[in-house]
Coordinates of C-alpha atoms in Angstrom, one line a residue:
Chain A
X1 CA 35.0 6.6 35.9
X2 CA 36.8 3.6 37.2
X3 CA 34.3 1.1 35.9
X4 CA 35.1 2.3 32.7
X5 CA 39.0 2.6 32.5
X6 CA 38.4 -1.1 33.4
X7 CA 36.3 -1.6 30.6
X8 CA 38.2 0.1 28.3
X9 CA 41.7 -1.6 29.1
X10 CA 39.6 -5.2 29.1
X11 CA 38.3 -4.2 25.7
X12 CA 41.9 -3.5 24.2
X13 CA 43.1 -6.6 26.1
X14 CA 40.4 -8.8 23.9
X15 CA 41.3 -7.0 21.4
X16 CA 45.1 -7.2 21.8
X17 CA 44.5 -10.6 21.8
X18 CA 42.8 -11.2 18.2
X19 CA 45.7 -9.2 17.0
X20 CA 48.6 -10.5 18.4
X21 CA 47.2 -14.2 17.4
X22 CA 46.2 -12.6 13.8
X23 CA 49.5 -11.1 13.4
X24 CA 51.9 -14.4 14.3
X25 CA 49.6 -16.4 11.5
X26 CA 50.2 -13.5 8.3
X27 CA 54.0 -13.6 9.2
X28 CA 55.0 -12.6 5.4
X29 CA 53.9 -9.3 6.1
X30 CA 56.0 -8.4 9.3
X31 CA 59.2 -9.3 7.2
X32 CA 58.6 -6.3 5.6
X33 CA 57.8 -4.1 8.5
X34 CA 60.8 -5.6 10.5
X35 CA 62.8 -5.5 8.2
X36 CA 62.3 -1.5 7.3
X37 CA 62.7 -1.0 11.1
X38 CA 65.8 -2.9 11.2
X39 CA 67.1 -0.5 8.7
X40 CA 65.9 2.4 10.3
X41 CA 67.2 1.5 13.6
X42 CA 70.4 1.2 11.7
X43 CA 70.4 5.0 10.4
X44 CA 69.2 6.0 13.5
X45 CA 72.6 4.4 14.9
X46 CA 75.0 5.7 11.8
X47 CA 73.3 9.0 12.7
X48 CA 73.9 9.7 16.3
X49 CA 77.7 8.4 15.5
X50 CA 78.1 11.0 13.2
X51 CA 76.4 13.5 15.8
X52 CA 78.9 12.7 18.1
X53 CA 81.9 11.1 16.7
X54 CA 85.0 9.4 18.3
X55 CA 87.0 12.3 20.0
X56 CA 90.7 12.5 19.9
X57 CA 91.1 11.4 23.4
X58 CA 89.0 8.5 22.8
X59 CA 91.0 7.2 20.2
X60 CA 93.9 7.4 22.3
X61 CA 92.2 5.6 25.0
X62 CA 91.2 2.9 22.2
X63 CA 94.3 2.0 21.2
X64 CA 96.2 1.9 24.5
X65 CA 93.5 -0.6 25.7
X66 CA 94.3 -2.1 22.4
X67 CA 98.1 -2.0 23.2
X68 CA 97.5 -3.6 27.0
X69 CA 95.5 -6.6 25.4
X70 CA 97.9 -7.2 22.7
X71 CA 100.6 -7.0 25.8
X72 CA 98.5 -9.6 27.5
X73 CA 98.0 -11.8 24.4
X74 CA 102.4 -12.2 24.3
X75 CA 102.3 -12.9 27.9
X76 CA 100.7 -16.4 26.7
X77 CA 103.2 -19.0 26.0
X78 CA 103.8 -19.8 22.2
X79 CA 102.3 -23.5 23.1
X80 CA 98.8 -22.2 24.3
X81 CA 98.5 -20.2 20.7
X82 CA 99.3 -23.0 19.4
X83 CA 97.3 -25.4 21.1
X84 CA 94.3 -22.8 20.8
X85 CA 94.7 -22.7 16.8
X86 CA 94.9 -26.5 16.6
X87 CA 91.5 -26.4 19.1
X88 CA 89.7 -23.9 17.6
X89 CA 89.4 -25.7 14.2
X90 CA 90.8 -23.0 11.7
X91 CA 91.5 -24.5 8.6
X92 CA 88.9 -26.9 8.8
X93 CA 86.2 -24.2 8.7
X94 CA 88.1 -21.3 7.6
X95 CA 86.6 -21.8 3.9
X96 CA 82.9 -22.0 5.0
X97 CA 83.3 -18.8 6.5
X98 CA 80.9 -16.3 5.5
X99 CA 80.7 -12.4 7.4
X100 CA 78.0 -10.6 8.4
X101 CA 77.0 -7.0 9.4
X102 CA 75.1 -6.5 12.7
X103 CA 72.0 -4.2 12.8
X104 CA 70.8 -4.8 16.2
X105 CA 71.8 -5.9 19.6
X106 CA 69.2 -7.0 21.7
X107 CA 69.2 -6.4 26.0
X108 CA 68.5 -10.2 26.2
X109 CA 71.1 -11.4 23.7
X110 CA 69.9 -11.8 20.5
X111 CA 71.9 -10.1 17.7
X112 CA 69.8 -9.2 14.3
X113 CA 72.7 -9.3 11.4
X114 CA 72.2 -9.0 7.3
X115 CA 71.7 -12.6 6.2
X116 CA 74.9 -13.4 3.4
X117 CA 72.8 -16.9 3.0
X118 CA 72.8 -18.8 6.0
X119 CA 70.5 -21.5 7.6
X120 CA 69.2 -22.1 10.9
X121 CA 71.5 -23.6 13.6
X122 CA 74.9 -21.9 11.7
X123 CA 77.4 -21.3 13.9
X124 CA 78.5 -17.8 14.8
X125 CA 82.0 -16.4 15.6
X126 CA 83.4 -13.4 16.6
X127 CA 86.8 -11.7 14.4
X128 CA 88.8 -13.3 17.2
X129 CA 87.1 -16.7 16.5
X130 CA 85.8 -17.1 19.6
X131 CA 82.1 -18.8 19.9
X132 CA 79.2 -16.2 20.0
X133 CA 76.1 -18.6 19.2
X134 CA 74.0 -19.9 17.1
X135 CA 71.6 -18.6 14.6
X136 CA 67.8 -19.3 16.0
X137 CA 66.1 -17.8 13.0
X138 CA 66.2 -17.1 9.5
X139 CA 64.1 -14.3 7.3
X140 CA 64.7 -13.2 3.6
X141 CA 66.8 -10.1 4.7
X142 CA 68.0 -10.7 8.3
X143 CA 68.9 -13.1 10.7
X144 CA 68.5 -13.5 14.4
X145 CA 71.4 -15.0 16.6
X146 CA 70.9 -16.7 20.1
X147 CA 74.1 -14.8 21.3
X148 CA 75.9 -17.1 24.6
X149 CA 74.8 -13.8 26.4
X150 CA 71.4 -15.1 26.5
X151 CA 70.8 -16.4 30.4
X152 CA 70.2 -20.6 30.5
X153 CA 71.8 -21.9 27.3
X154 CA 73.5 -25.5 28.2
X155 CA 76.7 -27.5 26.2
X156 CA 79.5 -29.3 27.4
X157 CA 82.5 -27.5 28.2
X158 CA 86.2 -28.8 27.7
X159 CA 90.1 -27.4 29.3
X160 CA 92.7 -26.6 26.4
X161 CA 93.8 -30.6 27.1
X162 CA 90.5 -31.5 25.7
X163 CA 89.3 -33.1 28.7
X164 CA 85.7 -32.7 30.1
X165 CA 85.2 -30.0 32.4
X166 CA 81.4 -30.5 32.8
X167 CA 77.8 -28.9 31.8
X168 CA 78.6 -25.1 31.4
X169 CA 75.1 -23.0 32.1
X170 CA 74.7 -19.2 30.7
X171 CA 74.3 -16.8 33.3
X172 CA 73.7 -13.4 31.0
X173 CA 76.5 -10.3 31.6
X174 CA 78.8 -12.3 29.9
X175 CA 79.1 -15.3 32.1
X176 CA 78.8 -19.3 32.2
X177 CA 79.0 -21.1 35.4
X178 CA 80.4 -24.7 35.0
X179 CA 79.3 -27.1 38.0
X180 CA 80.4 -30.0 39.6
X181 CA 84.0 -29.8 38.2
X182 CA 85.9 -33.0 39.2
X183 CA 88.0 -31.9 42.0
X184 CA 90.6 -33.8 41.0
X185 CA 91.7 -31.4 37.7
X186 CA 93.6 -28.3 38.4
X187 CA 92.2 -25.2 36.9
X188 CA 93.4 -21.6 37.0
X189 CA 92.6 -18.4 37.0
X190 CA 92.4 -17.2 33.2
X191 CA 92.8 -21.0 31.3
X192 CA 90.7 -21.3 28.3
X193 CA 87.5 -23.2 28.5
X194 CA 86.1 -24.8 25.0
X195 CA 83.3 -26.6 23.9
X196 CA 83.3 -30.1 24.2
X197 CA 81.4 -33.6 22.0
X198 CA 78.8 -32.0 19.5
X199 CA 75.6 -31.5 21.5
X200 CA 74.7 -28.1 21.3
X201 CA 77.9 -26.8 19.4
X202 CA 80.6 -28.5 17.4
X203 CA 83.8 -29.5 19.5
X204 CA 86.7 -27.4 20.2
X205 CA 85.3 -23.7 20.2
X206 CA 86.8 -20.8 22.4
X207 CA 84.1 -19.6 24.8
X208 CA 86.1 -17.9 27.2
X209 CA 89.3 -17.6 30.4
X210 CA 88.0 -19.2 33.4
X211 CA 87.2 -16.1 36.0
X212 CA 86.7 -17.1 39.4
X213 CA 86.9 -20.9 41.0
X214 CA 85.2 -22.1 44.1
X215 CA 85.4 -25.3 46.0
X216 CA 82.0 -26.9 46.8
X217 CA 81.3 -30.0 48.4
X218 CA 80.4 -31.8 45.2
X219 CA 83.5 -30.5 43.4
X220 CA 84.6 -27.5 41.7
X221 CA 82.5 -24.6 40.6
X222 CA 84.0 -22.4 37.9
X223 CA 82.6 -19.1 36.3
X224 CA 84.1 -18.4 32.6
X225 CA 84.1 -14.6 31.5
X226 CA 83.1 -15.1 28.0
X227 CA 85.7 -14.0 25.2
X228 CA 83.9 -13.1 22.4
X229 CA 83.5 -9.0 21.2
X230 CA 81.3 -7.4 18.7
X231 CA 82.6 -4.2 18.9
X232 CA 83.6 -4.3 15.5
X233 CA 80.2 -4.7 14.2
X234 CA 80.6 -8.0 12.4
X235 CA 79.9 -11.2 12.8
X236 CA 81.5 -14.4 11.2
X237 CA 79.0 -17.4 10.1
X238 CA 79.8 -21.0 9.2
X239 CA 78.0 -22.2 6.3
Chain B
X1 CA 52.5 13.4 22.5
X2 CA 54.4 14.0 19.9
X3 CA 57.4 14.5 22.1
X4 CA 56.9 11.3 23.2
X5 CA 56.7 10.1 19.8
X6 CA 60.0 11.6 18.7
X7 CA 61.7 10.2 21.6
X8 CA 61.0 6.8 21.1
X9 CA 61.3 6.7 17.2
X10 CA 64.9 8.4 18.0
X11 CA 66.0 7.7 20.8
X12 CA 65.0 4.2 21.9
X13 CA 66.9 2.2 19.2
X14 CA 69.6 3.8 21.1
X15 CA 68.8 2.6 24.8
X16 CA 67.2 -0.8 24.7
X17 CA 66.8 -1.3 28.2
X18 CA 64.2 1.1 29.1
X19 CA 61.0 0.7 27.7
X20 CA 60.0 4.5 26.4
X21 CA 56.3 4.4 25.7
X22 CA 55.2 3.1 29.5
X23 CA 56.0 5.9 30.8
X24 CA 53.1 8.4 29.0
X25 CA 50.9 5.4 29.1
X26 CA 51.1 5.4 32.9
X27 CA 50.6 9.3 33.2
X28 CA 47.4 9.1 31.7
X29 CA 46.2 6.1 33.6
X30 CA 47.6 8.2 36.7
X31 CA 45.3 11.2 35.0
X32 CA 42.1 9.1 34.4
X33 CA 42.4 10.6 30.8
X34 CA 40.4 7.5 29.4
X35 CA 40.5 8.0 25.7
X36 CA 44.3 9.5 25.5
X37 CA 45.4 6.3 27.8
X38 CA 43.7 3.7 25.0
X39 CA 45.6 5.9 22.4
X40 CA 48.7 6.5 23.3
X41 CA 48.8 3.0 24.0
X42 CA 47.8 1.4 20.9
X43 CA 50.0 3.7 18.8
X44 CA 53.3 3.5 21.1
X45 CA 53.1 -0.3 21.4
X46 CA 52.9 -0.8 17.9
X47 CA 56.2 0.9 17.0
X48 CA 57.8 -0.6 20.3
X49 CA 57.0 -3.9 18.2
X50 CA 58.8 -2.6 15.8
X51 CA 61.7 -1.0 17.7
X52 CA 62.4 -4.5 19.6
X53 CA 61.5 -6.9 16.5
X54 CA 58.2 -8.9 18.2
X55 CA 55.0 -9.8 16.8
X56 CA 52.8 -7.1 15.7
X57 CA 50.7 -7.1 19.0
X58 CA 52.7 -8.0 21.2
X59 CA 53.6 -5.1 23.8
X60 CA 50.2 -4.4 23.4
X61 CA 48.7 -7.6 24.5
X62 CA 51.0 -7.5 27.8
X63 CA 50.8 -3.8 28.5
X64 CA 46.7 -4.4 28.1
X65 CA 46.8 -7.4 30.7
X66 CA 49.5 -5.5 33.1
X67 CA 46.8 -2.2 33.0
X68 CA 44.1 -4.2 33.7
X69 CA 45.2 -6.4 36.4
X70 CA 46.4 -2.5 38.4
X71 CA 43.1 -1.0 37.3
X72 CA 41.4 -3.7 39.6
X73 CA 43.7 -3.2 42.1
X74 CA 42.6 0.6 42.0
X75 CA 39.3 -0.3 43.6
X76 CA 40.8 -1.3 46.6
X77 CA 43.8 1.6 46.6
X78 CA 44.2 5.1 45.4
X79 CA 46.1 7.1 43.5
X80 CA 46.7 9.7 45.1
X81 CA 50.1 9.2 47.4
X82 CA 53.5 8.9 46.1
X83 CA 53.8 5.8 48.0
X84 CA 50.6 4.4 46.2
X85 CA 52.1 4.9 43.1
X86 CA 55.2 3.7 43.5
X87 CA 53.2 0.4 44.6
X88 CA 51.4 0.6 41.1
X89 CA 54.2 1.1 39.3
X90 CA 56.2 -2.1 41.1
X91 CA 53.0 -4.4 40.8
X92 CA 52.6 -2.9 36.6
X93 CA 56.4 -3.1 35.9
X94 CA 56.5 -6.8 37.7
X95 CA 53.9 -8.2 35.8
X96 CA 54.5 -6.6 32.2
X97 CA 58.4 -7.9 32.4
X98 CA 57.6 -11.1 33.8
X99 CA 55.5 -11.6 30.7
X100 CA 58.1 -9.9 28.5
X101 CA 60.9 -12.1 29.8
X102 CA 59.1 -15.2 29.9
X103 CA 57.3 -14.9 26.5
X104 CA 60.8 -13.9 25.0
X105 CA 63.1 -16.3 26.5
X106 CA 60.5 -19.0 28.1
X107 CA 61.6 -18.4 31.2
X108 CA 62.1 -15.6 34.2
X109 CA 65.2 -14.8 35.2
X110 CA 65.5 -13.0 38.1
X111 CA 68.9 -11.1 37.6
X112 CA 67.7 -9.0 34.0
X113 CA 64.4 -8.9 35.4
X114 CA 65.6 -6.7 38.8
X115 CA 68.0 -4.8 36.4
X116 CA 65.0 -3.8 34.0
X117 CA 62.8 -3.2 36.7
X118 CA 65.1 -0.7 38.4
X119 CA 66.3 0.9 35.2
X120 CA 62.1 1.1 34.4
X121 CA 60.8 2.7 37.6
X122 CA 63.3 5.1 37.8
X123 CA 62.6 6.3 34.6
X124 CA 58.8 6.2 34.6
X125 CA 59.3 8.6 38.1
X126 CA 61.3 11.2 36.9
X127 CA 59.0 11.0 33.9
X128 CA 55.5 11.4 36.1
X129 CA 57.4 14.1 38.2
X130 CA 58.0 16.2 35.2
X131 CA 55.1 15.5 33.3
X132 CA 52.7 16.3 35.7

């Protein structure tokens, strides 16, 4: 009885095999097939909202968390807006903006969106403007983003001053941990933390507010809660 | 089976961090029910493919390699205990992740791997403990 479970599994392991290399070389065909499931996946999700939609209450809650972030927002000074605008780039890439609706989050990070005609390596924002990735893969009806949620993605990362804060590492659950931090800038709790030189992004995106600071040795460690939210189930891409 | 079925067309879109279809596959590995166990795992790993967007193939190439590595191990240990099986479902869920993680992102990382792996066994327990 054993020996043959065993050869049975080994049998649709070899098996497995052939078809999992077969499959990656007739790629055409699974743009079809993904891209039905996509849109299945999709109903599936319209469905269950419609099943159970947004009670009263929840609303209420909704827009009193809306309320305390606004609140927390004007409790910036007028100079960080404006600094953050100037940062952020606006009106240099505010014409090559193109939006995009998202059919699927992935537990790893990856975000499957409708493709409005973008190439690989676009750069993808969040309605608040703040950086959410890149895009890691292009198909005739979808695209796949490398959200910053994704554990082990590495840029430069810059204060609001533009200065270099150092090498900024994803840690997945919506983190980044900058190391060896010159001791010598200050940093607090909540500052905003950008990209910096062109390396992996362009310069002078939002990632996030700077969470928690420790004092090593070697310098300053920081961990930055990132900022970006897909809760309204869009995404913004640079062309 | 076709519980199962309706489950994960429906509801796994829905919770993407629990992987639906090793949970029957194990059952019948548990049962020595050869020819359902070769079934149910062909068919459910093809739509998981298509559930989580990965090459045709895919979860069946390292749900194949995870079953056979514990079906070795099964001439050495039974499966009889609760304590064995919880062993073979740690050593299954171990290997199968690793692989997914590692063939997804090229590398292992420890802190989504313990969260899948806890989120995976518990599942796949109460699942055995109702489906007997």
């Amino acid at each position: 009885m054993l020996r043959k479970k065993i050869k049975n599994i080994f049998f649709v392991l070899l098996a497995s095999l052939l078809f999992f290399w077969f499959s990656q070389k007739v790629y055409a065909q699974q743009e079809v097939f993904f891209n039905l499931s996509l849109g299945w996946q999709n109903l599936i999700k319209n469905l269950w909202q419609k099943i159970f939609p947004q009670t009263e209450d929840d609303a209420y809650k909704e827009k009193y968390y809306e309320l305390l972030q606004e609140l927390a927002k004007l409790k910036l000074t007028l100079k960080q807006i404006k600094e953050t605008e100037i940062i952020t780039n606006r009106e240099k890439y505010l014409p090559n903006l193109t939006e995009a609706k998202i059919l699927k989050i992935d537990p790893l990070g990856y975000i499957y969106a409708e493709n409005p005609g973008i190439k690989e390596e676009a750069i993808v924002l969040d309605q608040n403007w703040s950086l959410v990735g890149k895009v890691v893969k292009v198909s005739k009806n979808y695209l796949v983003v490398a959200s910053l949620n994704l554990p082990g993605i590495e840029f430069n990362t810059a204060n609001i001053d533009g200065e270099l804060l150092g090498l900024g590492k994803t840690i997945s659950n919506g983190f980044l941990e900058v190391n060896f931090i010159d001791p010598k800038l200050k940093i607090k709790i909540n500052d905003f933390v950008l990209t910096y030189g062109d390396d992996n992004y362009p310069s002078g995106f939002l990632v996030g507010t700077v969470n928690k600071i420790n004092k090593t040795q070697l310098g300053q460690q920081i961990i930055v809660k990132l900022s970006f939210n897909l809760d309204s189930g869009k995404i913004y891409l640079i062309k | 089976m076709i519980l199962d079925l309706l489950f994960l067309i429906f509801i796994q879109p829905l919770v993407i961090s629990i992987f639906f279809f090793l949970a029957p596959v194990l059952k019948y590995f548990f049962q020595n029910k050869n020819e359902k166990l070769i079934l149910n795992l062909v068919i459910f790993s093809l739509i998981t493919d298509l559930i989580f967007i990965k090459p045709l193939g895919f979860f069946l190439l390292i749900t194949s390699l995870a079953l056979f590595l514990i079906s070795l191990l099964e001439k050495f240990l039974g499966t009889t205990y609760f304590y064995q099986k919880l062993i073979y479902l740690l050593i299954f869920n171990l290997i199968f992740l690793g692989l997914f993680l590692y063939l997804t992102t090229k590398q292992i990382f420890v802190p989504f791997l313990l969260k899948f792996l806890i989120f995976n066994i518990i599942f796949q327990l109460i699942y055995l403990f109702i489906r007997k």
